[in-house]
mmCIF file of C-alpha atoms in Angstrom:
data_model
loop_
_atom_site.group_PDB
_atom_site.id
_atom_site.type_symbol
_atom_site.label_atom_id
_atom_site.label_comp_id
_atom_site.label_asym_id
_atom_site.label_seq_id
_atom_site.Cartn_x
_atom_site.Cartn_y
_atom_site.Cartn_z
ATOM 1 C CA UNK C 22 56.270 -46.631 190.930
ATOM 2 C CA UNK C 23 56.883 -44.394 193.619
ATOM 3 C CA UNK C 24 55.410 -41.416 194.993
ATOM 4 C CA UNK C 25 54.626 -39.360 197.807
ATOM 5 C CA UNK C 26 51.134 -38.145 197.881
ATOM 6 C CA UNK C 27 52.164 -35.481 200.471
ATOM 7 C CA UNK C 28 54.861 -33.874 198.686
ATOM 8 C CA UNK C 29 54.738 -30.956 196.966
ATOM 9 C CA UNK C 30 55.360 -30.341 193.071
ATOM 10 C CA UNK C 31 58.826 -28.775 192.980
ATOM 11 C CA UNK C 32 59.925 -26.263 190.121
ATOM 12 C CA UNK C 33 56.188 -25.837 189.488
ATOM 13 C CA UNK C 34 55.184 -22.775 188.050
ATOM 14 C CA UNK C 35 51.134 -23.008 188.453
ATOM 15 C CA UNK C 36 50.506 -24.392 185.074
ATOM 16 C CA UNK C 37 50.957 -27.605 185.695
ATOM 17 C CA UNK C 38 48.308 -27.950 188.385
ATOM 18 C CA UNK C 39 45.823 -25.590 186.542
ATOM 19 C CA UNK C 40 46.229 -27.234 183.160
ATOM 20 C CA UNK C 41 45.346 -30.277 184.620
ATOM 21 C CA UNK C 42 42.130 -29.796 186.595
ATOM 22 C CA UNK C 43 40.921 -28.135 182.702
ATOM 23 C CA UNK C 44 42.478 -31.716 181.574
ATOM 24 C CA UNK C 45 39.881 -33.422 184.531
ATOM 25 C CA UNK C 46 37.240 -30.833 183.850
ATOM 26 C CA UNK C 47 36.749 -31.402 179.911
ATOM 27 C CA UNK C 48 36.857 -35.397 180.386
ATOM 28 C CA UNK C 49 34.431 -35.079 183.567
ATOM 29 C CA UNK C 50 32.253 -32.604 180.784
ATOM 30 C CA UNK C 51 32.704 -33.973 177.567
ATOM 31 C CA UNK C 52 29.256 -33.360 176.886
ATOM 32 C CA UNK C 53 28.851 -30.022 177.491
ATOM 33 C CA UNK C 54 30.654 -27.302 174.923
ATOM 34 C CA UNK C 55 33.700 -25.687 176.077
ATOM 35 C CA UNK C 56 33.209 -22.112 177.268
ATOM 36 C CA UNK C 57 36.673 -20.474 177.532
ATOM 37 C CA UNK C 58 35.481 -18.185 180.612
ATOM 38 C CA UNK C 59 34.549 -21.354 182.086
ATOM 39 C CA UNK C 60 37.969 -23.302 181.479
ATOM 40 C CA UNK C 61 39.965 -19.763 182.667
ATOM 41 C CA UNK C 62 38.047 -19.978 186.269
ATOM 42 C CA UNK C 63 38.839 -23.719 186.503
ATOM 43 C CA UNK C 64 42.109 -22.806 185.836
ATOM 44 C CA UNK C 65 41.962 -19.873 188.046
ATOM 45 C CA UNK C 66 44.013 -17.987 185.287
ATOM 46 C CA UNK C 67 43.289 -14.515 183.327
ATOM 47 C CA UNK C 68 40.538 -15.105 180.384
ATOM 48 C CA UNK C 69 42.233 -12.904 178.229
ATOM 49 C CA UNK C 70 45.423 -15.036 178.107
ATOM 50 C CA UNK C 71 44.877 -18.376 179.333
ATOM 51 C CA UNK C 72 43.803 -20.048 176.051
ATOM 52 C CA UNK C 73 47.184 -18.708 174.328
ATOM 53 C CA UNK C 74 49.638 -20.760 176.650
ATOM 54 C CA UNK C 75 47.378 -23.618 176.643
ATOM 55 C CA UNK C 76 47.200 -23.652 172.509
ATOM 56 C CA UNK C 77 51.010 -22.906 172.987
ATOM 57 C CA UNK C 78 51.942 -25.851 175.144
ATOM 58 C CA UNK C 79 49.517 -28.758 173.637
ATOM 59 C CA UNK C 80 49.602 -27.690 169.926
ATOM 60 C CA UNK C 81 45.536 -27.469 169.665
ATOM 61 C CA UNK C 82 42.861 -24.717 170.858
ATOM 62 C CA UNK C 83 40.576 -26.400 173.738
ATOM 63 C CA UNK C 84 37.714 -26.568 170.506
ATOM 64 C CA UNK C 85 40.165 -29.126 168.655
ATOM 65 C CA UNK C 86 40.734 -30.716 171.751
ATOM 66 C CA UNK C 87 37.356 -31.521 172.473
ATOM 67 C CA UNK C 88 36.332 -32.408 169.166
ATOM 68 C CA UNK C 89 38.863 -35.006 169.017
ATOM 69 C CA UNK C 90 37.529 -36.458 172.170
ATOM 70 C CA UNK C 91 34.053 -36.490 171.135
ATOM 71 C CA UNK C 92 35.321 -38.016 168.114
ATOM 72 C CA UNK C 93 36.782 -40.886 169.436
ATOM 73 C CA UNK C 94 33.984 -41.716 171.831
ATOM 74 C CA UNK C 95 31.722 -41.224 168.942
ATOM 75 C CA UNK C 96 33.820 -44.223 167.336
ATOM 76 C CA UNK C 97 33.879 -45.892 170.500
ATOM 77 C CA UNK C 98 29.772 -46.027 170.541
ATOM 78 C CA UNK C 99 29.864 -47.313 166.737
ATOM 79 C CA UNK C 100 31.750 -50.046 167.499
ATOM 80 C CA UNK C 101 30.448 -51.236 170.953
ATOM 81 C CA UNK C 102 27.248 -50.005 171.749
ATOM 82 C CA UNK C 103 23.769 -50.416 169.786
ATOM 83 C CA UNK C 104 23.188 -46.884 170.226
ATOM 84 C CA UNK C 105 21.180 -45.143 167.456
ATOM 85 C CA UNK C 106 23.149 -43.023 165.055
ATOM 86 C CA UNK C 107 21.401 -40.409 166.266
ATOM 87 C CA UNK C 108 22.232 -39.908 169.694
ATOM 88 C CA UNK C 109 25.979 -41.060 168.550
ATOM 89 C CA UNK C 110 25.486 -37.717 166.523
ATOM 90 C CA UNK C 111 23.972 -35.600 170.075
ATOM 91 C CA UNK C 112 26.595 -37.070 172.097
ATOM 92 C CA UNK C 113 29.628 -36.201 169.539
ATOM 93 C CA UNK C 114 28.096 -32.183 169.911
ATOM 94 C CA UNK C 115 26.944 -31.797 166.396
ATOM 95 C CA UNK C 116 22.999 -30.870 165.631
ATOM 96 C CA UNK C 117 22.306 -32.888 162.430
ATOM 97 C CA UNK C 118 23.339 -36.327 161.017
ATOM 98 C CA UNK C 119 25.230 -34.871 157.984
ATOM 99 C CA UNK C 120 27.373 -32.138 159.763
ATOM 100 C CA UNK C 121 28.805 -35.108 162.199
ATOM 101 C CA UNK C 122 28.915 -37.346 159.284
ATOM 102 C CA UNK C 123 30.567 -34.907 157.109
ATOM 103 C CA UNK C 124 33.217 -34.443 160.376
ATOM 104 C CA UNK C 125 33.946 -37.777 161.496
ATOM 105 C CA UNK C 126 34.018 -39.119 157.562
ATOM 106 C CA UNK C 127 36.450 -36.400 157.477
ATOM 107 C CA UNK C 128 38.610 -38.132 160.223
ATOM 108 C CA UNK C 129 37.700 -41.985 160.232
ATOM 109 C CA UNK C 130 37.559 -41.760 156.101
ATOM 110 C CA UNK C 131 33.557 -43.383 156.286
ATOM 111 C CA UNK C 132 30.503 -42.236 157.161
ATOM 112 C CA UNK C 133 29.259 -43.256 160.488
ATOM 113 C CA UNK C 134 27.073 -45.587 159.100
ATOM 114 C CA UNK C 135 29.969 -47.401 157.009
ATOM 115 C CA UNK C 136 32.264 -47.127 159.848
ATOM 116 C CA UNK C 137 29.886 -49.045 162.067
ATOM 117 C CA UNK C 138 28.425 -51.962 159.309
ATOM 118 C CA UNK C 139 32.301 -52.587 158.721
ATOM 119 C CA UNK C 140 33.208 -53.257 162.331
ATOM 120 C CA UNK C 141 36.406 -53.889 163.739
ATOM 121 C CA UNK C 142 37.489 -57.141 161.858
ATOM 122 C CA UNK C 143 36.912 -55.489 158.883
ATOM 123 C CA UNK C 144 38.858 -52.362 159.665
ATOM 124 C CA UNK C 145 42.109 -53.926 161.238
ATOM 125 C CA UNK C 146 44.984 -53.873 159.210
ATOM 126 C CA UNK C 147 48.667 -55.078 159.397
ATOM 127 C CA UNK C 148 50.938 -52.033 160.423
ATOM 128 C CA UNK C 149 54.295 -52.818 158.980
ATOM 129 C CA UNK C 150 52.797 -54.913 155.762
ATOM 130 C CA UNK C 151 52.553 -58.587 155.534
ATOM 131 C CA UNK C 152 48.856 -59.797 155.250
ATOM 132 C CA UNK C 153 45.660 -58.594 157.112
ATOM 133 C CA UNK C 154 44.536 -59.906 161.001
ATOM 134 C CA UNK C 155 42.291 -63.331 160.450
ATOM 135 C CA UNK C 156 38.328 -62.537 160.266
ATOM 136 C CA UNK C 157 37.364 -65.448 161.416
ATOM 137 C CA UNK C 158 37.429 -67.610 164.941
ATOM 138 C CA UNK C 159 39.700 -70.547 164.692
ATOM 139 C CA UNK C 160 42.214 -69.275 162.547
ATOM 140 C CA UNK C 161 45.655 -70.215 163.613
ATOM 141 C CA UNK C 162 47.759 -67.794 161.219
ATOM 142 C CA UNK C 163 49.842 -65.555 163.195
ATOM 143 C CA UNK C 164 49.658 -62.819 161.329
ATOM 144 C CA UNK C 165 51.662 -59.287 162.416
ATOM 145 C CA UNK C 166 53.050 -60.863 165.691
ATOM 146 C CA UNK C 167 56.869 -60.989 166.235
ATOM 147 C CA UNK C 168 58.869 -61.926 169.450
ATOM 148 C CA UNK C 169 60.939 -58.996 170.442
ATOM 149 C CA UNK C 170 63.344 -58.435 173.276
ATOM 150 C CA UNK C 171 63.168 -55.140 175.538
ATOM 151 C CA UNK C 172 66.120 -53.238 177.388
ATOM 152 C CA UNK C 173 65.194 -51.988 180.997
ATOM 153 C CA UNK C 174 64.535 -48.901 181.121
ATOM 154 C CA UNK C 175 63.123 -45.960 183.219
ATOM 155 C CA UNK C 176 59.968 -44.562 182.364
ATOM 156 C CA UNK C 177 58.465 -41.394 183.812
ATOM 157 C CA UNK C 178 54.615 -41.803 184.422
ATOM 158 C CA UNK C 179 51.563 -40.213 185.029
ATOM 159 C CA UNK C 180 49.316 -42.863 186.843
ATOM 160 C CA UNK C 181 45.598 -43.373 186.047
ATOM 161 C CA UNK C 182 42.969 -44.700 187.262
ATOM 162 C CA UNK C 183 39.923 -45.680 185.835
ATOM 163 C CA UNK C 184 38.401 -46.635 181.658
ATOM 164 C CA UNK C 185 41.470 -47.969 180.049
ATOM 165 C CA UNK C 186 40.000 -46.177 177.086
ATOM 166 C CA UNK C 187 40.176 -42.623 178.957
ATOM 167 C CA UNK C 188 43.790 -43.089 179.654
ATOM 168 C CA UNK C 189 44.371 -39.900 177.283
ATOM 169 C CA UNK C 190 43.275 -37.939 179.698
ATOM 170 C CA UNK C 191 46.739 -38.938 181.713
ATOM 171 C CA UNK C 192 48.791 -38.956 178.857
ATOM 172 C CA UNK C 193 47.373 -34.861 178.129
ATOM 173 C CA UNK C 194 48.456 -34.215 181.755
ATOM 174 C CA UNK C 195 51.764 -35.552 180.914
ATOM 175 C CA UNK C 196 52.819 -33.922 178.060
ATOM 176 C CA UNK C 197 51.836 -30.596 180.200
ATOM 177 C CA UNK C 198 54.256 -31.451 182.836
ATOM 178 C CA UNK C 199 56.854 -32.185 180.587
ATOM 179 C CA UNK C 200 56.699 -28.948 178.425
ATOM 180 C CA UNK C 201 55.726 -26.869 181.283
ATOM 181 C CA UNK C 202 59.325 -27.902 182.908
ATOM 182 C CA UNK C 203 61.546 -27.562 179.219
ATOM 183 C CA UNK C 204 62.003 -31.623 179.390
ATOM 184 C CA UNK C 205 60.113 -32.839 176.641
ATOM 185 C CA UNK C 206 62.836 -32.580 174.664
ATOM 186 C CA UNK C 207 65.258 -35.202 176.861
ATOM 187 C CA UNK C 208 62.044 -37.649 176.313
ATOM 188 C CA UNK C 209 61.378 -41.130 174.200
ATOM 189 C CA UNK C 210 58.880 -43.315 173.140
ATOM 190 C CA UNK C 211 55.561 -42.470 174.641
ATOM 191 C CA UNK C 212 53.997 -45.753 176.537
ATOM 192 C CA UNK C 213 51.404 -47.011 178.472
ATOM 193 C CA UNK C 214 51.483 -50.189 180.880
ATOM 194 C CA UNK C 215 48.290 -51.650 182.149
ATOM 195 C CA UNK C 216 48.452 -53.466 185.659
ATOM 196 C CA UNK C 217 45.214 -55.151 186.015
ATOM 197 C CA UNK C 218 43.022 -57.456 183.969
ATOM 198 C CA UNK C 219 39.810 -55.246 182.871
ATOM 199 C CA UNK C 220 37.917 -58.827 182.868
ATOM 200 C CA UNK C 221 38.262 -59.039 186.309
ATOM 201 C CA UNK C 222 38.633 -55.720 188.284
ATOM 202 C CA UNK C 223 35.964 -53.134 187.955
ATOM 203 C CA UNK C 224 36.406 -50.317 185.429
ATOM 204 C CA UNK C 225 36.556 -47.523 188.243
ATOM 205 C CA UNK C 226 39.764 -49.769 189.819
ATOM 206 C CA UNK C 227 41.785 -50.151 186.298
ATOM 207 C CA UNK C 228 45.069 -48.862 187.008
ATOM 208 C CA UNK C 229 47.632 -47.992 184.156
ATOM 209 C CA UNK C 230 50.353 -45.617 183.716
ATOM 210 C CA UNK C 231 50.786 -42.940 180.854
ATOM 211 C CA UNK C 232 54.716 -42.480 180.162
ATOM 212 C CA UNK C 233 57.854 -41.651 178.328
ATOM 213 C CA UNK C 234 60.742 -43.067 178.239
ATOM 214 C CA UNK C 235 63.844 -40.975 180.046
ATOM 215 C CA UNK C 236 67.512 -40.803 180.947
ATOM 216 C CA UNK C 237 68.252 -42.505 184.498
ATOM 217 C CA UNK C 238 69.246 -38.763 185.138
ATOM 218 C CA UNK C 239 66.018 -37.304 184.464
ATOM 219 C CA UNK C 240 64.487 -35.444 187.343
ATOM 220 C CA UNK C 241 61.331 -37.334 187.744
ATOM 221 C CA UNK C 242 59.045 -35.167 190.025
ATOM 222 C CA UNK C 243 55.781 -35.093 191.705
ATOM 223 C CA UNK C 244 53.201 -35.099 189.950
ATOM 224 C CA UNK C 245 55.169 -37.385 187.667
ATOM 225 C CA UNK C 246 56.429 -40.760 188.886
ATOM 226 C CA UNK C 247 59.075 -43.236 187.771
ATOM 227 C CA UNK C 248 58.845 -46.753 186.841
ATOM 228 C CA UNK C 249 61.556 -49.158 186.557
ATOM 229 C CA UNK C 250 60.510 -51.263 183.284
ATOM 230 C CA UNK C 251 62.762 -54.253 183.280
ATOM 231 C CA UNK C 252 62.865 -55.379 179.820
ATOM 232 C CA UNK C 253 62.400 -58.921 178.285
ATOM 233 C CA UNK C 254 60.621 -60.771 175.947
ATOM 234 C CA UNK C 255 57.004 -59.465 174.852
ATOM 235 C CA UNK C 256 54.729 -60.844 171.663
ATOM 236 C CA UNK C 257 54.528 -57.947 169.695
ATOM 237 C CA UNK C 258 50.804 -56.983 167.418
ATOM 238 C CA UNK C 259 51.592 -54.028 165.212
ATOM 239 C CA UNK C 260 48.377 -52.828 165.099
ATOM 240 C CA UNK C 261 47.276 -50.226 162.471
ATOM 241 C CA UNK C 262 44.057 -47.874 163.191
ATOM 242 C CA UNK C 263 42.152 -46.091 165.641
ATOM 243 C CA UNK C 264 42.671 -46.892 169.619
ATOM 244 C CA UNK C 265 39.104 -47.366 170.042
ATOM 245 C CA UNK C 266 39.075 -50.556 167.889
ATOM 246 C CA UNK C 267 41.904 -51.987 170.084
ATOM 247 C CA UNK C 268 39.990 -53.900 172.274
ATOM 248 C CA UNK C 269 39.359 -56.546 169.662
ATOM 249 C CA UNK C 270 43.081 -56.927 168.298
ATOM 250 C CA UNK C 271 44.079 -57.855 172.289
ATOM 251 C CA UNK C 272 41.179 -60.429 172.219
ATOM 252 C CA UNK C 273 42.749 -61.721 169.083
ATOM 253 C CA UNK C 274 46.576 -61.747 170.840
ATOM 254 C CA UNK C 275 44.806 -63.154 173.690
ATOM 255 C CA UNK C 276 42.173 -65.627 172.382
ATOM 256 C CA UNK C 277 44.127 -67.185 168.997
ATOM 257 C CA UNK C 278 47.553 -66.399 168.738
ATOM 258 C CA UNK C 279 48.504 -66.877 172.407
ATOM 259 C CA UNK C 280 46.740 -70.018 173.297
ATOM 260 C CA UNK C 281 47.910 -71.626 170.023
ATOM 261 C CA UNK C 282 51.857 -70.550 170.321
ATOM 262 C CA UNK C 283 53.038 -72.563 172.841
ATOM 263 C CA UNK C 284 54.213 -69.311 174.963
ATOM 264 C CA UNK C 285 52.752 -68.711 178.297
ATOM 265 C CA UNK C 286 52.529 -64.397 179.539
ATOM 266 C CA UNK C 287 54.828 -63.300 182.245
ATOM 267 C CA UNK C 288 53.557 -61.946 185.757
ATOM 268 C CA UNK C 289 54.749 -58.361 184.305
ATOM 269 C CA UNK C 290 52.151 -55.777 182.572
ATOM 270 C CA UNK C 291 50.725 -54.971 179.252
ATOM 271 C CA UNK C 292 52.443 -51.860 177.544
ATOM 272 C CA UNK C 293 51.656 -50.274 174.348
ATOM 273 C CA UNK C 294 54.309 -48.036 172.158
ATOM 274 C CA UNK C 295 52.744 -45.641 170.250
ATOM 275 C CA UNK C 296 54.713 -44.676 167.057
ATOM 276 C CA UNK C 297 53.005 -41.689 165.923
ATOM 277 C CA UNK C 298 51.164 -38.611 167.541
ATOM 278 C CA UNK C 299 47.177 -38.512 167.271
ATOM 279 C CA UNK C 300 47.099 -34.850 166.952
ATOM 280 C CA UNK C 301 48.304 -35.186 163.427
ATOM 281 C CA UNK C 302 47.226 -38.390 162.404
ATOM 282 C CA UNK C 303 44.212 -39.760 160.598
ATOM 283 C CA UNK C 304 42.713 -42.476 163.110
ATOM 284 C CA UNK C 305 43.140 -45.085 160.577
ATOM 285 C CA UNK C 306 46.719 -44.409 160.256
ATOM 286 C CA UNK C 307 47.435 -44.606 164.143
ATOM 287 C CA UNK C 308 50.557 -47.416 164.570
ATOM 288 C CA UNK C 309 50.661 -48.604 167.929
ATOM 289 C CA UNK C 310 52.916 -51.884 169.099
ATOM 290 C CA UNK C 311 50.803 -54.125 171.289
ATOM 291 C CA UNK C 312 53.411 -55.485 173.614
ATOM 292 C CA UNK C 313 52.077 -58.937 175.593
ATOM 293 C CA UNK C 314 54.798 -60.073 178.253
ATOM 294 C CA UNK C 315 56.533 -63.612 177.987
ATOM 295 C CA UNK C 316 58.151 -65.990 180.102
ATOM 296 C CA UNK C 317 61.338 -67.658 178.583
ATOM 297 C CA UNK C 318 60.654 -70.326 176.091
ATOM 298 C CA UNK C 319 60.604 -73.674 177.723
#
């Protein structure tokens, strides 16, 4: 990737810069409850109109915004913490048990409580048919797993740094660039590449890339930045369901299917496709293409 952290954004028209410090502010204050006179000072824009263009350029008030957040953190904390259901509840924004049950059952399709006894093996399921993920350690079935060959191509980013499970907040920035500037519609498959193992490197030094594929004519400007993908052979898992239960389908890639396929990973990054738009999809019915980089078969 390249970029000049000196230059200045051309062709901007303020949004870009002010929608994205709201972006920073709401992920930096996902606890607190969005105020729009608030959100209209941090975007140093007029109260009476700022919400309009932002509901007009992301598809959802700030209110759905946040709530989808709060959401998916909630279903983050079911699945990896031990915290009580309770304080799930405080931290998602609601004030009793059954109006965030009756909300995220509304989303996730189980109560909290069901969501979190079923766990993530239970949950995962095949996204293009065939039979479900294995359950159980030792299983050498490769289920959902293909080898597919990538083209090169060139993907405009926005970088991040930081939880790989806050990389949303990068890919929100992006799509605000990209309508902002009339380009979304010369845009591709939306992607994300992860450069460093989150086993190894602290979570404050992840670094990963939120992006779209583009034309090699596609004016890629600051704060946007290009990467040249080059392509090649990548184990695909077509994973089916929400992103916060991802974590256990790459330990699965990782743990079983790799170390019992004979293939070995390539010096080149992760990158996920994501086939369908969370905005309007159920969590459960999220399709996203795992993509784990190969070297040639010996």
């Amino acid at each position: 990737m390249k970029h000049d952290q000196n230059s200045v954004v051309p062709n901007d028209n303020g949004y870009i810069r002010r929608f994205s410090r709201v972006i920073e502010y709401i992920y930096a204050n996902l606890d607190e409850d969005p105020d729009l006179a608030t959100l209209a000072d941090v975007a140093a824009l007029s109260p009476w109109h700022w919400h309009r263009v932002w509901q007009a350029t992301y598809g959802e008030s700030v209110f759905a915004t946040v709530k989808r957040l709060r959401l998916h953190r909630a279903a983050a904390d079911l699945t990896y913490s031990d915290l009580p259901i309770g304080e799930v509840t405080s931290r998602a924004g609601y004030g009793s048990k059954e109006a965030f049950g009756r909300s995220f059952k509304q989303v996730y399709g189980s109560s909290p409580a069901a969501y979190r006894a079923t766990g993530v093996k239970g949950r995962l399921q095949p996204a293009h048919g065939g039979a479900p993920l294995p359950k159980k350690q030792g299983n050498t079935t490769m289920h959902s797993v293909e080898i597919s060959s990538y083209p090169a191509e060139t993907i405009a980013v926005m970088p991040h740094r930081g939880a790989y499970m806050q990389i949303g907040q990068a890919f929100e920035k992006l799509i605000g660039v990209l309508v902002n500037r009339n380009l979304i519609c010369q845009t591709g498959a939306m992607k994300a590449f992860y450069f460093t193992d989150p086993t190894r490197v602290p979570e404050d030094d992840l670094r990963s890339a939120a992006g779209t594929v583009v034309p090699e004519d596609f004016p890629i400007e600051a704060p946007l930045e290009r990467f040249d993908f080059d392509g090649g052979e990548f184990a695909v898992l077509h994973y089916k369901g929400p992103y916060a239960d991802m974590k256990w389908a790459y330990e699965w890639l990782y743990g079983e299917w790799l170390t019992q396929s004979g293939r070995e990973p390539a010096d080149a990054p992760c990158m996920e496709i994501y086939l369908n738009n969370p905005r309007d999809t159920a969590p459960a019915d999220l399709l996203t293409d795992i993509c784990l980089p190969l070297k040639p078969a010996s």
